[in-house]
CSV table of C-alpha atoms and ligand atoms in Angstrom, one decimal:
chain,number,residue,atom,x,y,z
A,1,UNK,CA,16.2,6.0,0.9
A,2,UNK,CA,16.3,6.6,-1.8
A,3,UNK,CA,14.4,10.0,-2.7
A,4,UNK,CA,13.8,12.2,-5.2
A,5,UNK,CA,12.0,15.5,-5.5
A,6,UNK,CA,8.7,13.2,-6.7
A,7,UNK,CA,9.0,11.1,-4.5
A,8,UNK,CA,9.7,12.8,-1.4
A,9,UNK,CA,8.7,10.9,1.7
A,10,UNK,CA,9.0,6.8,1.6
A,11,UNK,CA,8.0,5.2,4.8
A,12,UNK,CA,9.0,1.6,6.1
A,13,UNK,CA,6.8,0.6,8.6
A,14,UNK,CA,7.9,-3.3,10.1
A,15,UNK,CA,6.1,-5.7,12.5
A,16,UNK,CA,9.0,-7.7,14.3
A,17,UNK,CA,7.8,-11.1,16.7
A,18,UNK,CA,8.7,-11.9,19.4
A,19,UNK,CA,12.3,-12.4,18.8
A,20,UNK,CA,12.5,-9.6,17.3
A,21,UNK,CA,12.6,-10.9,13.9
A,22,UNK,CA,11.0,-9.2,10.7
A,23,UNK,CA,7.7,-10.4,10.1
A,24,UNK,CA,6.1,-8.2,8.2
A,25,UNK,CA,6.2,-4.3,6.3
A,26,UNK,CA,4.4,-2.5,4.5
A,27,UNK,CA,5.5,1.1,3.1
A,28,UNK,CA,4.2,4.3,2.1
A,29,UNK,CA,5.3,6.7,-1.0
A,30,UNK,CA,4.6,10.4,-2.4
A,31,UNK,CA,3.7,11.8,-4.6
A,32,UNK,CA,2.5,15.2,-4.3
A,33,UNK,CA,0.3,15.3,-2.2
A,34,UNK,CA,-1.1,12.0,-2.3
A,35,UNK,CA,0.5,8.3,-0.8
A,36,UNK,CA,1.0,5.3,-2.8
A,37,UNK,CA,1.3,2.2,-0.9
A,38,UNK,CA,3.4,-0.7,-1.8
A,39,UNK,CA,5.3,-3.9,-0.4
A,40,UNK,CA,3.0,-4.9,2.3
A,41,UNK,CA,3.6,-8.3,3.2
A,42,UNK,CA,3.6,-10.9,6.4
A,43,UNK,CA,5.6,-14.1,6.9
A,44,UNK,CA,3.1,-16.8,5.6
A,45,UNK,CA,3.1,-18.4,9.6
A,46,UNK,CA,1.9,-15.0,10.8
A,47,UNK,CA,-1.2,-13.8,8.3
A,48,UNK,CA,-4.7,-14.2,8.9
A,49,UNK,CA,-3.5,-12.4,12.2
A,50,UNK,CA,-4.6,-8.8,11.6
A,51,UNK,CA,-1.0,-8.2,10.8
A,52,UNK,CA,-0.8,-7.2,7.1
A,53,UNK,CA,-4.0,-4.7,8.6
A,54,UNK,CA,-2.4,-3.5,11.3
A,55,UNK,CA,0.8,-2.4,9.0
A,56,UNK,CA,-1.7,-0.6,6.5
A,57,UNK,CA,-3.4,1.4,9.3
A,58,UNK,CA,-0.2,2.4,9.9
A,59,UNK,CA,0.4,3.5,6.6
A,60,UNK,CA,-2.2,5.4,6.4
A,61,UNK,CA,-1.1,7.3,10.3
A,62,UNK,CA,2.1,7.9,8.5
A,63,UNK,CA,0.2,9.1,5.0
A,64,UNK,CA,-2.0,11.3,7.4
A,65,UNK,CA,0.6,13.2,9.8
A,66,UNK,CA,2.5,14.2,6.6
A,67,UNK,CA,-1.1,16.0,4.7
A,68,UNK,CA,-1.5,13.0,3.0
A,69,UNK,CA,-5.0,12.3,2.3
A,70,UNK,CA,-5.2,9.9,-0.3
A,71,UNK,CA,-4.1,6.8,-0.9
A,72,UNK,CA,-3.1,4.7,-3.7
A,73,UNK,CA,-2.0,1.2,-5.1
A,74,UNK,CA,-2.2,-1.6,-7.4
A,75,UNK,CA,-1.9,-5.0,-7.2
A,76,UNK,CA,-2.3,-8.3,-8.7
A,77,UNK,CA,-2.3,-10.6,-5.8
A,78,UNK,CA,-4.7,-9.6,-2.7
A,79,UNK,CA,-7.5,-7.4,-4.0
A,80,UNK,CA,-9.6,-8.3,-1.1
A,81,UNK,CA,-7.4,-7.2,1.6
A,82,UNK,CA,-7.2,-4.2,0.4
A,83,UNK,CA,-10.9,-3.8,0.2
A,84,UNK,CA,-11.6,-5.3,3.3
A,85,UNK,CA,-9.6,-2.4,4.4
A,86,UNK,CA,-11.0,0.2,3.1
A,87,UNK,CA,-10.4,1.1,-0.2
A,88,UNK,CA,-12.2,0.9,-3.4
A,89,UNK,CA,-11.6,-0.6,-6.5
A,90,UNK,CA,-11.0,1.8,-8.9
A,91,UNK,CA,-11.1,1.7,-12.8
A,92,UNK,CA,-7.0,2.8,-14.3
A,93,UNK,CA,-8.9,5.7,-15.7
A,94,UNK,CA,-9.6,7.0,-12.5
A,95,UNK,CA,-6.2,6.8,-11.3
A,96,UNK,CA,-4.7,10.4,-11.3
A,97,UNK,CA,-2.3,11.3,-14.3
A,98,UNK,CA,0.5,12.0,-11.4
A,99,UNK,CA,-0.5,8.4,-9.5
A,100,UNK,CA,-0.2,6.3,-12.6
A,101,UNK,CA,3.3,8.3,-13.6
A,102,UNK,CA,5.5,7.1,-10.9
A,103,UNK,CA,7.7,4.7,-11.6
A,104,UNK,CA,5.8,2.6,-9.0
A,105,UNK,CA,3.0,2.4,-12.3
A,106,UNK,CA,5.5,2.4,-14.8
A,107,UNK,CA,5.4,-1.4,-15.6
A,108,UNK,CA,2.9,-3.7,-17.6
A,109,UNK,CA,-0.2,-4.2,-15.8
A,110,UNK,CA,0.5,-8.4,-14.9
A,111,UNK,CA,-3.2,-10.2,-15.6
A,112,UNK,CA,-5.7,-9.6,-12.8
A,113,UNK,CA,-3.8,-6.3,-11.8
A,114,UNK,CA,-6.9,-4.3,-10.0
A,115,UNK,CA,-6.0,-0.2,-8.8
A,116,UNK,CA,-7.7,0.4,-5.4
A,117,UNK,CA,-7.7,4.0,-3.8
A,118,UNK,CA,-8.6,5.4,0.0
A,119,UNK,CA,-9.6,8.1,0.9
A,120,UNK,CA,-8.3,9.3,4.6
B,1,COA,C1,-1.9,-9.6,1.7
B,1,COA,C2,-1.6,-10.1,2.8
B,1,COA,C3,0.0,-8.9,3.9
B,1,COA,C4,-2.4,-9.8,3.8
B,1,COA,O1,-1.8,-10.3,5.4
B,1,COA,P1,-2.3,-11.1,6.6
B,1,COA,O2,-1.4,-10.0,8.2
B,1,COA,O3,-2.6,-12.0,6.5
B,1,COA,O4,-4.0,-9.5,6.7
B,1,COA,P2,-4.9,-9.7,7.5
B,1,COA,O5,-4.5,-10.9,8.6
B,1,COA,O6,-5.0,-8.4,8.9
B,1,COA,O7,-5.9,-10.0,7.1
B,1,COA,C5,-7.2,-9.1,6.7
B,1,COA,C6,-8.1,-9.8,5.8
B,1,COA,O8,-7.6,-9.9,4.4
B,1,COA,C7,-8.2,-10.2,3.9
B,1,COA,N1,-7.8,-11.7,3.6
B,1,COA,C8,-5.9,-11.4,4.0
B,1,COA,N2,-5.1,-12.7,3.4
B,1,COA,C9,-6.9,-13.0,1.8
B,1,COA,C10,-6.3,-14.3,1.4
B,1,COA,N3,-5.2,-14.9,1.6
B,1,COA,N4,-7.1,-14.7,0.5
B,1,COA,C11,-8.7,-13.7,1.0
B,1,COA,N5,-8.4,-13.0,2.1
B,1,COA,C12,-7.7,-12.3,2.6
B,1,COA,C13,-9.8,-11.3,4.6
B,1,COA,O9,-10.1,-10.8,4.2
B,1,COA,C14,-9.0,-11.1,6.3
B,1,COA,O10,-9.9,-11.0,6.9
B,1,COA,P3,-10.7,-12.4,7.9
B,1,COA,O11,-8.9,-13.0,8.2
B,1,COA,O12,-10.9,-12.3,8.9
B,1,COA,O13,-10.7,-12.9,6.6
B,1,COA,C15,-0.4,-11.3,3.2
B,1,COA,O14,-1.1,-12.3,2.7
B,1,COA,C16,0.8,-11.3,2.2
B,1,COA,O15,1.7,-11.4,2.4
B,1,COA,N6,0.3,-11.7,0.8
B,1,COA,C17,2.0,-11.6,0.2
B,1,COA,C18,1.9,-10.6,-0.9
B,1,COA,C19,1.3,-9.7,-1.0
B,1,COA,O16,0.1,-10.2,-1.8
B,1,COA,N7,1.0,-8.7,-1.0
B,1,COA,C20,-0.1,-7.4,-1.5
B,1,COA,C21,0.3,-6.7,-2.1
B,1,COA,S1,1.7,-5.9,-2.1
């Protein structure tokens, strides 16, 4: 797993079905005292059963254990899922510079990109 001085924590939680196949994942990155949630994904035939929310909750628990109290993300696909999980939509202007400077936030924003954050 890649690790740099700026991105010193990278935790991936995975969900498996009863046969052991991976059916979901979520990743928590870190920059300083803040967390970045990314790559939250659940296999199509396992969606809408709470798995995505549980993966996000596991990332948040990992964040708290690591001393992180704020988590940010950007998504163009399903902001409603994160709002449902307690994230607040934010203007990019109020997202901390340490987050927007992170490589994860460097590519151009696709249409419909939303920034969201949550204080844990
Ligand atoms: C986003 C994703 C991870 C959600 O996983 P999930 O296991 O279905 O999520 P949950 O069952 O915990 O959903 C919780 C709530 O989120 C919202 N939600 C989830 N999927 C939704 C959808 N397709 N449309 C609208 N709201 C949705 C709903 O409020 C849902 O509650 P409900 O089922 O009681 O209505 C999954 O849809 C996915 O993998 N999507 C493709 C990848 C992606 O877009 N990832 C997010 C950007 S990183």
